[in-house]
Short mmCIF file of C-alpha atoms and ligand atoms in Angstrom, two decimals:
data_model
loop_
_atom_site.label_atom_id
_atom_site.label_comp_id
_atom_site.label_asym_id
_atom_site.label_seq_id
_atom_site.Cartn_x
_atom_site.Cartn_y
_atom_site.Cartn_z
CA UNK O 5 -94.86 -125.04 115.36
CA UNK O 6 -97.39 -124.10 112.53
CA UNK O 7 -95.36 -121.37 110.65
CA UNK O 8 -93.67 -124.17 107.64
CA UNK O 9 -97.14 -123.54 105.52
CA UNK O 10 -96.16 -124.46 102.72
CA UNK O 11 -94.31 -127.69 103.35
CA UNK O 12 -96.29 -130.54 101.40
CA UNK O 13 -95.18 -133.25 102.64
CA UNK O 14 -94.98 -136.48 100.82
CA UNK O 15 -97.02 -135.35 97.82
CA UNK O 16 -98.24 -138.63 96.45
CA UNK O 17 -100.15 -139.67 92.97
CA UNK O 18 -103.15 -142.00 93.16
CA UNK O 19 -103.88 -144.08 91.32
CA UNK O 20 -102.18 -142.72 87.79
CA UNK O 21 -102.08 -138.77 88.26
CA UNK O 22 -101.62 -136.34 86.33
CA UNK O 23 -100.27 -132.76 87.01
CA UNK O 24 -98.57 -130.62 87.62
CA UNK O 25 -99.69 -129.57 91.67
CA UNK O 26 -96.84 -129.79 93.76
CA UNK O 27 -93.43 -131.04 94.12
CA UNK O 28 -92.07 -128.43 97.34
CA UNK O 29 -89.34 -129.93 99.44
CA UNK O 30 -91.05 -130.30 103.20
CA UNK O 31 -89.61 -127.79 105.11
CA UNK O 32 -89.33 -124.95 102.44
CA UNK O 33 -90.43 -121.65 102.99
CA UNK O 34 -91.54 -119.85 99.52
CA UNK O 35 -92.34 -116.97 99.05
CA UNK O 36 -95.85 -115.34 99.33
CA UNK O 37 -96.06 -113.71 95.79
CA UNK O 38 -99.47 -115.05 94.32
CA UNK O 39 -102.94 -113.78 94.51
CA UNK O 40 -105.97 -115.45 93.68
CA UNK O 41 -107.55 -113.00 91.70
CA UNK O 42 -111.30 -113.91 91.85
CA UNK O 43 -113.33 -115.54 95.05
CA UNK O 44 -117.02 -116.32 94.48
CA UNK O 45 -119.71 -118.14 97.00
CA UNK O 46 -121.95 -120.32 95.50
CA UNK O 47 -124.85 -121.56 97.52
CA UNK O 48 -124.51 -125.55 97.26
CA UNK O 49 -127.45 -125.79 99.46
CA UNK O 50 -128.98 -125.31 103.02
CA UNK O 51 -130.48 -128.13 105.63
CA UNK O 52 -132.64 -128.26 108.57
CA UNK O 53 -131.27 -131.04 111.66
CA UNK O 54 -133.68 -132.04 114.43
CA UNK O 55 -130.93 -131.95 117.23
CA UNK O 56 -128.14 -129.00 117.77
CA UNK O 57 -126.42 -130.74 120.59
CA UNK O 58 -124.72 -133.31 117.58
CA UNK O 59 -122.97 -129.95 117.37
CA UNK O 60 -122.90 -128.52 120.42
CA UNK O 61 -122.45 -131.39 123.18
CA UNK O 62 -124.68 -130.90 126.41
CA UNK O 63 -126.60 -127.72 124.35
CA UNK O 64 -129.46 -127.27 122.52
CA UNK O 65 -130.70 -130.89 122.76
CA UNK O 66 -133.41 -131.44 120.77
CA UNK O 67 -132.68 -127.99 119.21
CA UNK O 68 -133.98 -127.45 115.53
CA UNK O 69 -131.33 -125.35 113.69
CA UNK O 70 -130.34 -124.54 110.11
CA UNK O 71 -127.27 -124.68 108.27
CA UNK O 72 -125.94 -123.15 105.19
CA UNK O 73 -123.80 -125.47 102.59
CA UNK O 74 -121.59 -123.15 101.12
CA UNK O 75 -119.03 -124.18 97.51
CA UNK O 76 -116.20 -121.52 96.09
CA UNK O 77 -114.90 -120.85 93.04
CA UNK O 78 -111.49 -119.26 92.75
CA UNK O 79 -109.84 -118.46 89.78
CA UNK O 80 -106.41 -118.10 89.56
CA UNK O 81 -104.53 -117.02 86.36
CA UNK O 82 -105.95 -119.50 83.37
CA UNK O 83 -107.41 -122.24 85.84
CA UNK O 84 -110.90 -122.30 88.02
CA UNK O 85 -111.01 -124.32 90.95
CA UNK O 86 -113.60 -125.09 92.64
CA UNK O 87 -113.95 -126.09 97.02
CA UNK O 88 -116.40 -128.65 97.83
CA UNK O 89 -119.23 -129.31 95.82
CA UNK O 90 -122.10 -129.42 97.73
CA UNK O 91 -125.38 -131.08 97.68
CA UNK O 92 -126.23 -133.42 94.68
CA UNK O 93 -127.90 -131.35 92.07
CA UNK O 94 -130.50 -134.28 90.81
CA UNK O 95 -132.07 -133.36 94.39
CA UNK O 96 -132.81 -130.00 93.36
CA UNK O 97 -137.22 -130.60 92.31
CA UNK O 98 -137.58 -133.22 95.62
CA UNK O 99 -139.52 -131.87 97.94
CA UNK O 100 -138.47 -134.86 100.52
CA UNK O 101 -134.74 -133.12 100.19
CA UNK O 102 -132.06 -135.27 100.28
CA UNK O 103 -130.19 -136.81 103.87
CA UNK O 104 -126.77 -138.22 104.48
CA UNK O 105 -127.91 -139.05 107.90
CA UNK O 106 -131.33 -139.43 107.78
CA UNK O 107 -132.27 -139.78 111.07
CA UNK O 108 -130.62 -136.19 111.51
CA UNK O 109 -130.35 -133.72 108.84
CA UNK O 110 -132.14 -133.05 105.71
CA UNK O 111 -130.78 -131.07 102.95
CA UNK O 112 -132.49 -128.71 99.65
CA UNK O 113 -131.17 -126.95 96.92
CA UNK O 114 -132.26 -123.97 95.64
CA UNK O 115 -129.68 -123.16 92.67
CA UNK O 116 -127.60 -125.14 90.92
CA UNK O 117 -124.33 -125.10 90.42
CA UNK O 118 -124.15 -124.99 86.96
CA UNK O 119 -127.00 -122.21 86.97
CA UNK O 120 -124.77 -120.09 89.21
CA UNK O 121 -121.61 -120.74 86.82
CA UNK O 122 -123.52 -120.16 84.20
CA UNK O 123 -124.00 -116.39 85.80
CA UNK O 124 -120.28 -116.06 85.64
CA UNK O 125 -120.10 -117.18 82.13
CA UNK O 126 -118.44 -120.88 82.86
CA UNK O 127 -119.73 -124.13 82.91
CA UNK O 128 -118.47 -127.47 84.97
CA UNK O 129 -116.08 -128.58 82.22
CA UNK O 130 -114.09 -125.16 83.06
CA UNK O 131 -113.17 -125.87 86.29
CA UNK O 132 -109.20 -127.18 86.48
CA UNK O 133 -109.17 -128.40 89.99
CA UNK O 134 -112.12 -129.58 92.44
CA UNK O 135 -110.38 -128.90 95.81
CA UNK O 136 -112.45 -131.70 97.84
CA UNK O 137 -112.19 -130.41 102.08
CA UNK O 138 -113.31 -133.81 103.08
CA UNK O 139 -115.77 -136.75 102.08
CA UNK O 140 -119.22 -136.31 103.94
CA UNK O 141 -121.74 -135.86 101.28
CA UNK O 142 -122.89 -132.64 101.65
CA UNK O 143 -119.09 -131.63 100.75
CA UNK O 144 -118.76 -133.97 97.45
CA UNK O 145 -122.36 -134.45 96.02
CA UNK O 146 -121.26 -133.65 92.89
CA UNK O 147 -117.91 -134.20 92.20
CA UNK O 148 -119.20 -136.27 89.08
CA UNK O 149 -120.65 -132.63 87.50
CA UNK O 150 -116.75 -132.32 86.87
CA UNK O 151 -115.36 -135.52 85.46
CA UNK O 152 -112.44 -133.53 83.62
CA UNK O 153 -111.23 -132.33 86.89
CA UNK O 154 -108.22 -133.05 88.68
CA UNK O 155 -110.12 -134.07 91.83
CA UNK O 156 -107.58 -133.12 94.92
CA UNK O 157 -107.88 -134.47 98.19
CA UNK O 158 -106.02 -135.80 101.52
CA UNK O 159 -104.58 -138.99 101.13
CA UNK O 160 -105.84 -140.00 104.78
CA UNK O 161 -109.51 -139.71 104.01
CA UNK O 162 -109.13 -141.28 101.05
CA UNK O 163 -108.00 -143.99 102.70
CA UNK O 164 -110.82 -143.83 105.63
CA UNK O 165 -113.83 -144.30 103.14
CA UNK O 166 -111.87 -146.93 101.82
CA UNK O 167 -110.72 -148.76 104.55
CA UNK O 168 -112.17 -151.00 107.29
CA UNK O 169 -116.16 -150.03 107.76
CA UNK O 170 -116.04 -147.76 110.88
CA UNK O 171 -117.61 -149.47 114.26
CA UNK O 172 -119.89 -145.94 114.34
CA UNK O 173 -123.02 -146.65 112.54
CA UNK O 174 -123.29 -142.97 111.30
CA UNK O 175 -120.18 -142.99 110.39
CA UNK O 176 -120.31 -145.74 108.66
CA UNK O 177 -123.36 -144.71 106.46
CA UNK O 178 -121.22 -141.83 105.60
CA UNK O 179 -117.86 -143.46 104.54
CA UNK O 180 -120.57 -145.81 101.91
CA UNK O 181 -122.42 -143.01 100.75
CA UNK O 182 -118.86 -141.10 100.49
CA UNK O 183 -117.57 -144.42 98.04
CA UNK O 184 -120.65 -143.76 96.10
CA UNK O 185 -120.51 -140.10 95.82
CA UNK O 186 -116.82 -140.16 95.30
CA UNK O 187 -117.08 -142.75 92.15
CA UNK O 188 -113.50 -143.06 90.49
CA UNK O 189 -112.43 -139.56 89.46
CA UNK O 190 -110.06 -140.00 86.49
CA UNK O 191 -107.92 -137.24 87.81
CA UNK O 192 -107.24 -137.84 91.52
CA UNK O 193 -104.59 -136.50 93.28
CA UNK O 194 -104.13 -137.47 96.95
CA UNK O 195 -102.33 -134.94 98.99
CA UNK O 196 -100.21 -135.37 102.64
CA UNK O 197 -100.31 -132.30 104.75
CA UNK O 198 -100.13 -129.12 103.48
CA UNK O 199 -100.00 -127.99 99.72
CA UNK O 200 -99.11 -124.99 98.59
CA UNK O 201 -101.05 -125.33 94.97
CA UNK O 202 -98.70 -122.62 92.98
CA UNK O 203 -95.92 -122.31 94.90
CA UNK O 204 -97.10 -118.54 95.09
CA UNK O 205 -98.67 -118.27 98.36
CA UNK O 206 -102.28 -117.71 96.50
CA UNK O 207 -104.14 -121.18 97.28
CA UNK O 208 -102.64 -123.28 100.56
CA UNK O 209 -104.80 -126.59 101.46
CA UNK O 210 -103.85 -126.41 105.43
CA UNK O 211 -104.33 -130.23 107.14
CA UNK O 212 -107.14 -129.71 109.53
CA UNK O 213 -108.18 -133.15 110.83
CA UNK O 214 -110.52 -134.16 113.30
CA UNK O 215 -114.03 -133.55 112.18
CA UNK O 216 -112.62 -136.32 109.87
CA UNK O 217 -109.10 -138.15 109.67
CA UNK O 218 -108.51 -136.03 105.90
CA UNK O 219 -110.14 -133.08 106.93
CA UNK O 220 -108.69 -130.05 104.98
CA UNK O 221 -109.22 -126.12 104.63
CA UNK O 222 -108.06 -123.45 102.49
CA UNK O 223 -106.43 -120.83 102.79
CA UNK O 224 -106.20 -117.87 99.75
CA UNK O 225 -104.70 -115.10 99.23
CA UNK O 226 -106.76 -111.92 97.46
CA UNK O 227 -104.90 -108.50 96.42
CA UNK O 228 -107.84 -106.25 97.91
CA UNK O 229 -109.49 -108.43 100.76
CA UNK O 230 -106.68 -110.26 101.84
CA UNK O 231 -106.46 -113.92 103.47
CA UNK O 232 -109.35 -116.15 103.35
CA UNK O 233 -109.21 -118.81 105.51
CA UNK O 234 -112.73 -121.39 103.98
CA UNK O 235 -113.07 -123.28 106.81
CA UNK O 236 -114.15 -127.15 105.42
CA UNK O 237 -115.83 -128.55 108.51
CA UNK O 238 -112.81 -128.04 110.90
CA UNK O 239 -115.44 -125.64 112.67
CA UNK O 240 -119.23 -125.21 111.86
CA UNK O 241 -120.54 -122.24 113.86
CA UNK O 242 -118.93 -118.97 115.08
CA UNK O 243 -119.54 -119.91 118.50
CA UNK O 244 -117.81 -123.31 118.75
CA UNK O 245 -115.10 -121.34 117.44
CA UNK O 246 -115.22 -118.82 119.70
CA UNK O 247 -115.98 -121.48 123.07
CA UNK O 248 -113.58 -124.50 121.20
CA UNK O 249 -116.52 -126.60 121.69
CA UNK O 250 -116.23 -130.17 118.87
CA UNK O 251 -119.25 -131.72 117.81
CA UNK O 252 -119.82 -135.06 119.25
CA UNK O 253 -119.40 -136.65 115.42
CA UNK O 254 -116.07 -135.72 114.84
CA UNK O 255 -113.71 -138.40 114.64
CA UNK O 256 -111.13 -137.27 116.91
CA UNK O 257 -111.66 -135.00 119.32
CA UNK O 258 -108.16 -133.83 120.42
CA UNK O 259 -107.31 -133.71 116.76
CA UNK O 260 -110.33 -131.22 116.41
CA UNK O 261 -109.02 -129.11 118.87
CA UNK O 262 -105.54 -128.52 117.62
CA UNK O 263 -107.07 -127.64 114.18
CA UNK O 264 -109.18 -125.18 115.58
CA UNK O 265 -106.08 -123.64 117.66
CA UNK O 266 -103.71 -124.07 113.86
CA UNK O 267 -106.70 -122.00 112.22
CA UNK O 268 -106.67 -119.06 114.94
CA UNK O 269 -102.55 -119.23 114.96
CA UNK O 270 -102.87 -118.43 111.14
CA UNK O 271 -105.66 -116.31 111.39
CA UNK O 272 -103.15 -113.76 113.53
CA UNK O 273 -100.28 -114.26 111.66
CA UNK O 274 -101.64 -113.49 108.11
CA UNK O 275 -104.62 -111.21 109.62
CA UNK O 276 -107.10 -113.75 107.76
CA UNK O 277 -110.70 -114.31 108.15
CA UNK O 278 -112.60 -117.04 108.18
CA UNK O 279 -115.63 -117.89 106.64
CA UNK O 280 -116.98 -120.90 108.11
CA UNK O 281 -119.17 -123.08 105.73
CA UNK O 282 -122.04 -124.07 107.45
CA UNK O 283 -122.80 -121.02 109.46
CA UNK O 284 -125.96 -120.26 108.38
CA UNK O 285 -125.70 -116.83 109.87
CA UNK O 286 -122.42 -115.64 108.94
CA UNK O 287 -122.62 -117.12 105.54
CA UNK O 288 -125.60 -114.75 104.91
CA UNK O 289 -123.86 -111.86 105.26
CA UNK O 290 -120.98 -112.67 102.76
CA UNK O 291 -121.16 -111.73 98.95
CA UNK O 292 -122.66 -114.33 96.49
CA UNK O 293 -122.05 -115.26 92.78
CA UNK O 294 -122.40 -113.32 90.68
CA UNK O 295 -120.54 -110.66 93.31
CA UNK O 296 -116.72 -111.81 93.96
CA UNK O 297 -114.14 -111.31 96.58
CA UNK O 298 -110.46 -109.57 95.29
ZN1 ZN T 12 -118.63 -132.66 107.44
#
């Protein structure tokens, strides 16, 4: 049921828009003949939370454990685009950190991420396209580093931070500090389903709901490495993805679930990996900017 990739369905502009992104007929099957030629990591940040069982339901109560917060840049022909943002940069000399749930995680930045484009020769006003996964904080903290971006996201979690406050207290501090972090890109494009950026096969969003209701990953396609599946948040640690366990702040658990399963169905039909954001552990082992993926 999940082989139509590359159908975007109902492509829609908000509020103005722009570009050029899509316009594929939903139910069209192109052709894979695009690469992205360039993949970097760039280490948006890392964070300490007092409780692993948010993560891992009925495990690890009380557990401390780390994440990483992980940001890509992908070039493709002329244009950079960048996936997630990370943690706010401003944070980057407070030695509190900086929390978008307090009472459960706190976040630090080491680098930049204009210091690590900067390595690559670029700075923010490069990047074409900030490919957004979904709204929590950690993932959009500096979306306003690129105000000449076309800022792309799905049109359902636009909606969510901008809808009716959610009855979850946590989740409503996140929807208002999502508004905030958000702002009013000038360039906004809100997406339905999947997009397949070029019409090439080289840079797929793939709908993952569930952790929120506009979750997103990404899926690109490299000449040497081959498919790289970036995971958003539709998974955060190797081992709920290998046990299908959903963290207990997901919005929708059933929703979760399926994503998961539409990841590992693509994973085996494109022989893709996955590099899962906040993985702490994997993440380490994967090549940082100034090194690149091909
Ligand atoms: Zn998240």
């Amino acid at each position: 049921m999940f082989l139509l990739l590359i159908a975007a369905v109902g492509l829609n502009l908000y509020p103005v828009l722009s570009t050029e992104i899509v316009n594929v007929t939903a139910g069209v099957t192109l052709p894979n003949t695009g690469f992205v030629e360039r993949l970097y990591r760039l280490d948006c940040g890392h964070s300490l939370a007092n409780d692993e069982s948010v993560w891992t339901p009925g495990e690890n109560v009380g557990k401390n454990i780390e994440f990483s917060s992980t940001c890509y840049l992908l070039r493709h022909g002329s244009d950079v685009l960048m996936w997630d943002t990370g943690v706010p940069e401003e944070t980057i000399d407070d030695p509190k950190g900086w929390s978008t749930l307090p009472s459960l995680i706190v976040y630090h930045l080491d680098r930049t991420i204009s210091s690590q484009l900067a390595e690559i020769g670029l700075t923010p006003s490069d990047v074409t396209y900030l490919l957004i996964s979904h709204s929590h904080g950690d993932h959009i903290g500096n979306v306003k580093l690129f105000p000449d971006a076309t800022v792309v996201m799905q049109r359902a979690e636009y909606e969510w931070i901008n809808g009716a406050p959610p009855a979850d207290a946590n989740l409503n501090i996140l929807v208002t500090l999502a508004r905030e972090l958000l702002g009013h890109p000038k360039r906004l494009e809100l997406v339905t389903g999947d997009v397949d950026l070029y019409h090439d096969g080289s840079v797929r969003l793939i709908s993952t709901p569930g952790h929120t209701p506009g979750s997103q990953s990404l899926m690109v396609r490299l000449r040497n490495t081959g498919y790289v599946i970036l995971s958003g948040d539709v998974v955060h640690l190797e081992d709920n993805f290998r046990r299908n366990i959903v963290p207990g702040l997901n919005v929708d658990k059933a929703q979760s679930l399926a994503s998961m399963e539409r990841i590992r169905a693509l994973m085996a039909q494109y022989s893709a990996v996955l590099f899962i954001n906040h993985d702490k552990q994997q993440t380490d082992r994967l090549k940082l900017v100034p090194q690149y993926y091909d």
